Amino acid sequence: MSSLLMLNSEPCQRHQLPDGELFYYPQWVSDPPSLFEHLQQTIPWRQDWISLYGKRHPLPRLTAWYGDPGAAYTYSGIAMAPQPWTPTLARLKAALESVAGVPFNSVLLNYYRHGRDSMGWHSDDEPELGPNPVIASLSLGGSRRFVLRHKSKPQLAKLDLTLASGSLLIMAAATQHHWQHRVPKTTKPVAPRINLTFRCIHRQSPENFTD
C-alpha cells in the first residue's frame, strides 16, 4: 500500500452542533477500494460475544484493535490487547494526526459485513479519553447512515449523515460529552463496510466503546 494517497487538503464540511463540532471530508482517501480490499484481507478480524440479560449474543460486526504497547481496550466484558501498528495503519495514523492536529495512539476497526451489522447508541466519553476527545472516523466500502442525537436535549433534531467510502469524519470539541451516535441496521442492500476510529487513550486500562 505504498501508493496510498490521503487527500487531506480537500475542503471539509463543518457541522457546528449545539455543544459539539464535526468536520466531514467526503473523499479523504484517493483509492478507497484498494484500501478496503487490503484491510479486508490482511486484518485478523475477530467475532466477539456480549452478554445481555443473561444471554450471550454475537457482536453485530467484526472487530480488530491496534495501538501503542499497553493501550488495552475493554468494553461489555470484551478485553482487547493492542496489536502492533501495521505499516498501512501507521501511515494513516500519521496523516490523520496532521489533519486533526492531535496525537492518536490506538484505532478500533469495525467490519460491517451486511445491513444486519450495526452499532448501537453510545458516546466516546470515558475519562481515559481525556477532556473533549477528538475522534477521527474513516469509512471504506459501502455507505452507511451515521446518526447523532443530543443526550440531554431530546427536542433537538437528530443529525443524519451518510458516510461515503473514503470519507473522514472528525468529531471534536465537546461532541462526545453531549451527543450519542450510532450506525443503525438497514434492510436495504448495502456493500460491506470497514470503519476505522482513531483516538488517544490517556490511561492504559480503558473502558471504551466507539464506532
Short mmCIF file of C-alpha atoms in Angstrom, two decimals:
data_model
loop_
_atom_site.label_atom_id
_atom_site.label_comp_id
_atom_site.label_asym_id
_atom_site.label_seq_id
_atom_site.Cartn_x
_atom_site.Cartn_y
_atom_site.Cartn_z
CA MET A 1 0.00 0.00 0.00
CA SER A 2 2.95 2.33 -0.53
CA SER A 3 0.98 4.27 -3.15
CA LEU A 4 -1.80 5.14 -0.70
CA LEU A 5 -2.62 8.84 -1.02
CA MET A 6 -4.53 10.88 1.55
CA LEU A 7 -6.38 13.90 0.17
CA ASN A 8 -6.17 15.85 3.40
CA SER A 9 -6.14 19.19 1.58
CA GLU A 10 -9.71 18.72 0.36
CA PRO A 11 -12.10 21.35 1.77
CA CYS A 12 -14.20 19.93 4.58
CA GLN A 13 -17.83 20.37 5.52
CA ARG A 14 -18.17 21.83 9.01
CA HIS A 15 -21.18 20.95 11.15
CA GLN A 16 -21.48 23.32 14.11
CA LEU A 17 -23.73 21.49 16.58
CA PRO A 18 -25.16 22.78 19.83
CA ASP A 19 -22.42 21.63 22.26
CA GLY A 20 -20.33 19.97 19.57
CA GLU A 21 -18.50 20.21 16.27
CA LEU A 22 -17.94 17.89 13.29
CA PHE A 23 -15.65 18.11 10.27
CA TYR A 24 -16.51 15.93 7.27
CA TYR A 25 -14.21 15.26 4.32
CA PRO A 26 -16.32 13.48 1.64
CA GLN A 27 -13.32 11.95 -0.15
CA TRP A 28 -10.23 11.93 2.02
CA VAL A 29 -8.77 8.72 0.54
CA SER A 30 -7.99 8.74 -3.18
CA ASP A 31 -8.40 4.96 -3.75
CA PRO A 32 -10.92 3.61 -1.21
CA PRO A 33 -11.48 0.23 -2.97
CA SER A 34 -7.80 -0.71 -2.78
CA LEU A 35 -7.52 0.26 0.88
CA PHE A 36 -10.75 -1.57 1.70
CA GLU A 37 -9.56 -4.75 -0.02
CA HIS A 38 -6.17 -4.53 1.68
CA LEU A 39 -7.69 -4.23 5.16
CA GLN A 40 -10.40 -6.79 4.50
CA GLN A 41 -7.82 -9.39 3.51
CA THR A 42 -4.97 -8.64 5.92
CA ILE A 43 -6.65 -7.70 9.22
CA PRO A 44 -7.26 -10.67 11.57
CA TRP A 45 -10.92 -9.92 12.21
CA ARG A 46 -12.45 -11.36 15.36
CA GLN A 47 -16.01 -12.24 16.31
CA ASP A 48 -16.76 -11.28 19.89
CA TRP A 49 -19.72 -12.09 22.08
CA ILE A 50 -21.57 -9.94 24.60
CA SER A 51 -23.89 -10.85 27.47
CA LEU A 52 -27.31 -9.22 27.59
CA TYR A 53 -29.87 -10.13 30.24
CA GLY A 54 -28.05 -13.36 31.00
CA LYS A 55 -27.75 -14.49 27.38
CA ARG A 56 -24.73 -14.41 25.10
CA HIS A 57 -25.07 -12.79 21.69
CA PRO A 58 -22.58 -12.32 18.86
CA LEU A 59 -21.46 -8.73 18.43
CA PRO A 60 -23.18 -7.49 15.22
CA ARG A 61 -19.88 -6.76 13.45
CA LEU A 62 -16.29 -8.00 13.37
CA THR A 63 -13.55 -6.02 15.09
CA ALA A 64 -9.81 -5.54 15.46
CA TRP A 65 -7.76 -3.35 17.81
CA TYR A 66 -4.35 -1.82 17.09
CA GLY A 67 -2.28 0.62 19.07
CA ASP A 68 0.78 1.52 21.06
CA PRO A 69 2.06 -1.01 23.62
CA GLY A 70 -0.15 -1.02 26.70
CA ALA A 71 -3.15 0.61 25.02
CA ALA A 72 -5.56 -2.10 26.15
CA TYR A 73 -9.26 -1.82 25.39
CA THR A 74 -12.24 -3.31 27.23
CA TYR A 75 -15.97 -2.90 26.64
CA SER A 76 -19.00 -5.01 27.54
CA GLY A 77 -16.69 -7.53 29.16
CA ILE A 78 -14.59 -7.90 25.99
CA ALA A 79 -10.86 -7.36 26.55
CA MET A 80 -8.77 -6.42 23.54
CA ALA A 81 -4.97 -6.20 23.68
CA PRO A 82 -3.50 -3.93 21.02
CA GLN A 83 -1.81 -5.48 18.04
CA PRO A 84 1.27 -3.63 16.74
CA TRP A 85 0.70 -0.97 14.12
CA THR A 86 0.92 -2.25 10.56
CA PRO A 87 2.73 -0.03 8.04
CA THR A 88 -0.60 0.94 6.46
CA LEU A 89 -2.29 1.79 9.76
CA ALA A 90 0.77 3.71 10.92
CA ARG A 91 0.71 5.84 7.74
CA LEU A 92 -2.99 6.51 8.20
CA LYS A 93 -2.40 7.48 11.83
CA ALA A 94 0.35 9.94 10.92
CA ALA A 95 -1.75 11.53 8.16
CA LEU A 96 -4.78 11.82 10.44
CA GLU A 97 -2.72 13.41 13.18
CA SER A 98 -1.69 16.07 10.68
CA VAL A 99 -5.31 16.79 9.74
CA ALA A 100 -6.82 16.62 13.23
CA GLY A 101 -3.93 18.37 14.98
CA VAL A 102 -3.86 15.86 17.86
CA PRO A 103 -1.94 12.61 18.53
CA PHE A 104 -3.57 9.20 18.26
CA ASN A 105 -2.28 6.04 19.92
CA SER A 106 -4.93 3.47 19.02
CA VAL A 107 -7.54 2.52 16.46
CA LEU A 108 -10.64 0.34 16.51
CA LEU A 109 -11.57 -1.30 13.22
CA ASN A 110 -15.17 -2.41 12.69
CA TYR A 111 -16.18 -4.63 9.78
CA TYR A 112 -19.87 -4.37 8.86
CA ARG A 113 -20.48 -7.39 6.63
CA HIS A 114 -24.08 -6.57 5.68
CA GLY A 115 -27.03 -4.42 6.69
CA ARG A 116 -27.74 -6.51 9.80
CA ASP A 117 -24.40 -5.49 11.28
CA SER A 118 -24.70 -2.30 13.31
CA MET A 119 -23.54 -0.16 16.23
CA GLY A 120 -25.91 1.00 18.96
CA TRP A 121 -26.24 4.39 20.59
CA HIS A 122 -23.12 5.40 22.53
CA SER A 123 -20.63 8.19 23.19
CA ASP A 124 -16.86 8.03 23.36
CA ASP A 125 -16.75 9.99 26.62
CA GLU A 126 -14.78 7.78 29.01
CA PRO A 127 -12.33 9.59 31.34
CA GLU A 128 -9.48 7.66 29.72
CA LEU A 129 -10.02 9.68 26.54
CA GLY A 130 -9.44 12.97 28.35
CA PRO A 131 -11.44 16.22 28.14
CA ASN A 132 -13.11 16.88 24.79
CA PRO A 133 -11.60 13.88 22.97
CA VAL A 134 -11.09 14.11 19.23
CA ILE A 135 -12.25 11.01 17.34
CA ALA A 136 -11.26 10.52 13.69
CA SER A 137 -13.53 8.12 11.81
CA LEU A 138 -12.50 6.80 8.38
CA SER A 139 -15.07 4.90 6.27
CA LEU A 140 -14.39 2.43 3.46
CA GLY A 141 -16.71 0.27 1.36
CA GLY A 142 -20.47 0.54 1.43
CA SER A 143 -22.07 3.81 2.54
CA ARG A 144 -23.95 3.64 5.85
CA ARG A 145 -26.09 6.02 7.87
CA PHE A 146 -24.46 7.68 10.86
CA VAL A 147 -26.95 9.28 13.23
CA LEU A 148 -26.30 11.64 16.15
CA ARG A 149 -28.67 12.70 18.93
CA HIS A 150 -28.20 15.10 21.85
CA LYS A 151 -28.07 13.39 25.24
CA SER A 152 -29.95 15.93 27.34
CA LYS A 153 -31.94 17.91 24.77
CA PRO A 154 -34.29 15.47 23.00
CA GLN A 155 -36.10 18.39 21.39
CA LEU A 156 -33.08 18.98 19.15
CA ALA A 157 -33.27 17.36 15.74
CA LYS A 158 -31.05 14.37 15.10
CA LEU A 159 -28.23 14.78 12.62
CA ASP A 160 -28.41 12.04 9.99
CA LEU A 161 -25.31 11.66 7.80
CA THR A 162 -24.37 9.16 5.12
CA LEU A 163 -20.69 8.28 5.41
CA ALA A 164 -19.33 7.54 1.94
CA SER A 165 -16.40 5.31 1.06
CA GLY A 166 -13.13 7.16 1.53
CA SER A 167 -14.71 9.80 3.75
CA LEU A 168 -13.29 11.13 7.00
CA LEU A 169 -15.41 12.40 9.89
CA ILE A 170 -13.70 14.18 12.78
CA MET A 171 -15.75 14.60 15.95
CA ALA A 172 -14.26 17.40 18.05
CA ALA A 173 -14.92 19.91 20.84
CA ALA A 174 -17.48 18.63 23.38
CA THR A 175 -19.31 16.37 20.92
CA GLN A 176 -18.69 13.17 22.90
CA HIS A 177 -19.93 14.69 26.16
CA HIS A 178 -23.23 15.92 24.74
CA TRP A 179 -24.03 13.70 21.75
CA GLN A 180 -24.50 10.00 21.09
CA HIS A 181 -24.06 8.33 17.73
CA ARG A 182 -24.92 5.02 16.08
CA VAL A 183 -24.81 3.04 12.84
CA PRO A 184 -28.33 1.56 12.53
CA LYS A 185 -29.29 -1.68 10.87
CA THR A 186 -30.80 -1.48 7.41
CA THR A 187 -32.91 -3.77 5.25
CA LYS A 188 -31.60 -2.13 2.10
CA PRO A 189 -28.88 -3.90 0.12
CA VAL A 190 -25.53 -2.48 1.23
CA ALA A 191 -21.96 -3.41 0.42
CA PRO A 192 -19.60 -4.45 3.23
CA ARG A 193 -18.08 -1.54 5.15
CA ILE A 194 -14.91 -1.06 7.18
CA ASN A 195 -14.71 1.79 9.66
CA LEU A 196 -11.56 2.88 11.49
CA THR A 197 -11.86 5.14 14.54
CA PHE A 198 -8.61 6.65 15.76
CA ARG A 199 -8.32 8.08 19.27
CA CYS A 200 -5.85 8.72 22.08
CA ILE A 201 -6.07 6.75 25.31
CA HIS A 202 -4.57 8.57 28.29
CA ARG A 203 -4.77 5.65 30.70
CA GLN A 204 -3.68 2.12 29.89
CA SER A 205 -6.70 0.15 31.14
CA PRO A 206 -9.57 1.86 29.32
CA GLU A 207 -13.24 1.05 29.32
CA ASN A 208 -14.16 2.29 25.86
CA PHE A 209 -16.88 1.90 23.31
CA THR A 210 -16.89 3.53 19.93
CA ASP A 211 -17.87 3.24 16.21
#
